[in-house]
Coordinates of C-alpha atoms and ligand atoms in Angstrom, one line a residue:
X1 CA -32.6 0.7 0.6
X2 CA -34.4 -1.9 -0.8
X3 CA -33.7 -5.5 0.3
X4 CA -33.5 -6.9 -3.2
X5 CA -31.1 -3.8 -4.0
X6 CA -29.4 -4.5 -0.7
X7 CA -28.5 -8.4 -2.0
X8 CA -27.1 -7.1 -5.3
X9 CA -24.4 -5.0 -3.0
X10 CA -21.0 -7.4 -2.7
X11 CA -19.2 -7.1 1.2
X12 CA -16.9 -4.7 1.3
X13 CA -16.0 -1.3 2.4
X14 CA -18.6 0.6 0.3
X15 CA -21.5 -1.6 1.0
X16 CA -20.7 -1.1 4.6
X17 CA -20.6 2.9 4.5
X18 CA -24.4 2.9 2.0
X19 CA -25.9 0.0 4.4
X20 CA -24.9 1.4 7.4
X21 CA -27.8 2.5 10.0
X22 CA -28.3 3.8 13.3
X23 CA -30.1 2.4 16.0
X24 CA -33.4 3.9 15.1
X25 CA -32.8 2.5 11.6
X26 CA -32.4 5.3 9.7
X27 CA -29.4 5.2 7.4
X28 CA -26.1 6.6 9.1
X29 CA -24.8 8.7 6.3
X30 CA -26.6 10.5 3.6
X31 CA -25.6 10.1 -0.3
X32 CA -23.1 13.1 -0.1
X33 CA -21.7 11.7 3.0
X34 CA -21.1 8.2 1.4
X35 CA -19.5 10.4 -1.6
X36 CA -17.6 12.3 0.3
X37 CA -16.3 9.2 1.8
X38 CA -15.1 7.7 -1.2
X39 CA -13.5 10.6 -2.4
X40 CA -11.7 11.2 0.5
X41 CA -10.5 7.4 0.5
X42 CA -9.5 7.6 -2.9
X43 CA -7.4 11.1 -2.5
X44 CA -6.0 9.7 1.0
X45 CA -5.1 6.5 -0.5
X46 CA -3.8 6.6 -3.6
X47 CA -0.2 7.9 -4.4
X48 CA 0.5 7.2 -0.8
X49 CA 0.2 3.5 -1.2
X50 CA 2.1 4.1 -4.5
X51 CA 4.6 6.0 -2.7
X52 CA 4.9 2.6 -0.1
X53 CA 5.4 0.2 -2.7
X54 CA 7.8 2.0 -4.9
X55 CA 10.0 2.9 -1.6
X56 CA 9.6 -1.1 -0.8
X57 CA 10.6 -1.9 -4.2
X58 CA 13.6 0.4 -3.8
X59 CA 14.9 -1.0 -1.0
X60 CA 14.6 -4.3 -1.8
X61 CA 16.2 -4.4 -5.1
X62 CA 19.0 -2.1 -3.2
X63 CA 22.6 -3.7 -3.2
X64 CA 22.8 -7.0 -4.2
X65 CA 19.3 -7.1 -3.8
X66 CA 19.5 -10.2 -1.1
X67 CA 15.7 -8.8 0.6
X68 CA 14.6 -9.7 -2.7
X69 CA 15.6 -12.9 -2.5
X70 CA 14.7 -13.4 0.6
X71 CA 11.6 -12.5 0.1
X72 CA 11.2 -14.6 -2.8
X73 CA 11.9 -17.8 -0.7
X74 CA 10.3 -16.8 2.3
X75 CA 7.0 -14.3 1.7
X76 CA 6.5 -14.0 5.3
X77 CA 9.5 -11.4 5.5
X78 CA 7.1 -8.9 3.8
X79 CA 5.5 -7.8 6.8
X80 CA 8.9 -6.9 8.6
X81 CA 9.9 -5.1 5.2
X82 CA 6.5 -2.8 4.9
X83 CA 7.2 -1.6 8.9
X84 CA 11.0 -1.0 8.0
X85 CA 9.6 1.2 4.9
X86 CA 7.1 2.6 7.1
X87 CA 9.8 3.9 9.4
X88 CA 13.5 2.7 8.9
X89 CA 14.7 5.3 11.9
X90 CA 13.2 3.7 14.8
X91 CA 14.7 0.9 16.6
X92 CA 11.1 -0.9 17.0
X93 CA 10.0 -0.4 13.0
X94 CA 6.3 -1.3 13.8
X95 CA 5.9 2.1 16.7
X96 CA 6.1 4.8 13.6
X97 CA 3.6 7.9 13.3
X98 CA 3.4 7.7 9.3
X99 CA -0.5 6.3 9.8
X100 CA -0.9 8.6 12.5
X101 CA -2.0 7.8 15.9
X102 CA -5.6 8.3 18.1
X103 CA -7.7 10.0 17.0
X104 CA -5.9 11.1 13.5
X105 CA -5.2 7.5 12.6
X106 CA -5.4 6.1 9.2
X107 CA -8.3 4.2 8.5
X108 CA -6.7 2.9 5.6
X109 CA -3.7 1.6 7.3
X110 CA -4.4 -2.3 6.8
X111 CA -5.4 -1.9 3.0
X112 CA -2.3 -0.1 2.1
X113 CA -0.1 -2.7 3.4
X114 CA -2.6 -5.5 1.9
X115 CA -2.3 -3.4 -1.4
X116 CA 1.5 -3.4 -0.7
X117 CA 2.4 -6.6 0.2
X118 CA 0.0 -8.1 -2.8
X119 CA 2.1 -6.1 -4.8
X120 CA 5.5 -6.7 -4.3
X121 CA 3.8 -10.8 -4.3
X122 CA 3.0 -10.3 -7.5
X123 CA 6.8 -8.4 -8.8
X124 CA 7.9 -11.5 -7.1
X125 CA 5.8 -13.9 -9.2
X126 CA 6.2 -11.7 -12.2
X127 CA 9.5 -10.6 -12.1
X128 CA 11.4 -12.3 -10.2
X129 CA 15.0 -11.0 -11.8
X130 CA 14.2 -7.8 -11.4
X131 CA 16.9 -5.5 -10.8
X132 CA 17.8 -1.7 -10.4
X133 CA 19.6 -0.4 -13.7
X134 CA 22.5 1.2 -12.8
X135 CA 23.5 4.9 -13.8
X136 CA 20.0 5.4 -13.1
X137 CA 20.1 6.0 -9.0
X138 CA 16.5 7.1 -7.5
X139 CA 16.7 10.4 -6.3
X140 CA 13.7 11.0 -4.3
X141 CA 11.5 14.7 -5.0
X142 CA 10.5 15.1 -1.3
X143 CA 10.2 13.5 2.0
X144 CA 7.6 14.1 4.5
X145 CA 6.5 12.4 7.8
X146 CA 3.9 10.3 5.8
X147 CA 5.1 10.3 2.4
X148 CA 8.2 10.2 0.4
X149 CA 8.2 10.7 -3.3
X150 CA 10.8 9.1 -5.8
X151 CA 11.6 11.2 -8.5
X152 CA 11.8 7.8 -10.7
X153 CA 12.4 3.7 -10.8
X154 CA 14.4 2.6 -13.6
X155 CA 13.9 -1.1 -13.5
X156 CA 15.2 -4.1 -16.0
X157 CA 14.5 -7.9 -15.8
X158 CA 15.3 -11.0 -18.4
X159 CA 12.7 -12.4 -20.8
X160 CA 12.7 -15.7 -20.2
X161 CA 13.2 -17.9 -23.5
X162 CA 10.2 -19.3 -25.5
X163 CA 10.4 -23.0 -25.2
Ligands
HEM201 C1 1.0 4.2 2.7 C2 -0.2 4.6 2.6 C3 -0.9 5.6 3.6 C4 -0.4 6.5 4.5 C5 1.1 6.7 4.8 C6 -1.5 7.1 5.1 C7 -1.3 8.1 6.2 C8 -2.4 8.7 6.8 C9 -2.3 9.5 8.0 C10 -1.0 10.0 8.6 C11 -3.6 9.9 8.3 C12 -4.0 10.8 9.5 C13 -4.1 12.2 9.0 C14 -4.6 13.1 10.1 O1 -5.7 13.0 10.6 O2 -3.8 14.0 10.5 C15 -4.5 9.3 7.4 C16 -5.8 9.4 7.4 C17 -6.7 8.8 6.6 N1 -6.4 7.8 5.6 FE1 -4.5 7.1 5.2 N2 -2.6 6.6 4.6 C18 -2.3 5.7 3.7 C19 -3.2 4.9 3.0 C20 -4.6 5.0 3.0 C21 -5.5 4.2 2.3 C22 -5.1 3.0 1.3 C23 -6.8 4.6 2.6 C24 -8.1 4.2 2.1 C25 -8.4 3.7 0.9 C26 -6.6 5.7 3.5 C27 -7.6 6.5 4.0 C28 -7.5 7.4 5.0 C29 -8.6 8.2 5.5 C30 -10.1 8.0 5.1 C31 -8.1 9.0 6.5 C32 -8.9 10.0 7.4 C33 -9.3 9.3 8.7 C34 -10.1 10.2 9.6 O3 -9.8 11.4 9.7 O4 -11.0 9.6 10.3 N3 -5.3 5.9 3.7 N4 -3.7 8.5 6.5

C-alpha cells in the first residue's frame, strides 16, 4: 500500500489486518482474506455482544434492582457483573468457557466486554431510573454454552421535568 494511503488509515483493528506484512514484506493477508476477516468479525460479534448486554441489563435491573445502583455509584463493579453474566454457575465467575479456550478462543473477547461495559455506562448516564415493567417477565428463547437469547426486555424509566 501506498505510504500516503497508509497515513490516511486510523489505528485500529482493520488497519492492523490491511497493513499487516510478513517478514519478507509482502502483505500477510490478501483482499479476500482481510474481507473475510471482517465478515467473520461482524457475524461472530454481533448478537452475541447484544445477547451480553441485554442478559447484564436483566440482571441488574432484577429485584429491587440494588446492582444497578450499585453500579451507578461505583462503575468499577461492572467488571465483576460482565464475568457473573459470562458464567453465573461457577464459583470463580472469571474461569468460564463462553469465549472458549486455546486454540478456539475468542478473539473478540476484550471488545465485547468494552462494548458491554460502555454500554450499560451509558444506560447508567442515560437512564438512570430504569426499571423492569412488571407483567412483562423475560422469558428467554434459548440458551447455549456461549449464547442466551431473551425472547424480550420490556423496560420503563421517568422523564425528568423541563425546568
Ligand atoms: C459476548 C460476546 C461473544 C461471545 C460469547 C463469543 C464467543 C466466542 C467463542 C466461544 C469462540 C470460539 C469458537 C470456536 O472456535 O469454537 C469465538 C470465536 C471468535 N470470536 Fe467471539 N464471542 C463474542 C464476541 C466477539 C466479538 C465482539 C468479536 C469481534 C468483533 C468476536 C470475534 C470472534 C472471532 C473472529 C472468532 C474466531 C477466532 C478464531 O477462530 O481464531 N467475538 N467467539
Amino acid at each position: 500500500m501506498p505510504e500516503e494511503l497508509r497515513e490516511l488509515l486510523p489505528d485500529g483493528f482493520l488497519t492492523d489486518l490491511i497493513t499487516a506484512t510478513s517478514d519478507d514484506g509482502e502483505p500477510s493477508l490478501s483482499d479476500d482474506e482481510v474481507f473475510a476477516a471482517v465478515l467473520l468479525s461482524i457475524l461472530a460479534g454481533g448478537d452475541t455482544t447484544v445477547d451480553l448486554i441485554a442478559q447484564l441489563v436483566t440482571r441488574m435491573l432484577d429485584g429491587d434492582r440494588e446492582l444497578w445502583r450499585q453500579a451507578e455509584a461505583d462503575r468499577s463493579l461492572l467488571d465483576g457483573l460482565i464475568d457473573e453474566v459470562v458464567d453465573p454457575r461457577r464459583p470463580d465467575a472469571t474461569r468460564h468457557l463462553r469465549f472458549g479456550r486455546g486454540a478456539c478462543s475468542c478473539t473478540g473477547s476484550a471488545l465485547a466486554r468494552a462494548e458491554t461495559r460502555h454500554a450499560i455506562e451509558a444506560l447508567l448516564d442515560g437512564l438512570p431510573t430504569a426499571r423492569l415493567v412488571p407483567g412483562h417477565e423475560v422469558r428467554r428463547m434459548f440458551s447455549t454454552a456461549i449464547q442466551s437469547v431473551l425472547d424480550g426486555l420490556v423496560v420503563a424509566w421517568d422523564v425528568p421535568e423541563p425546568t
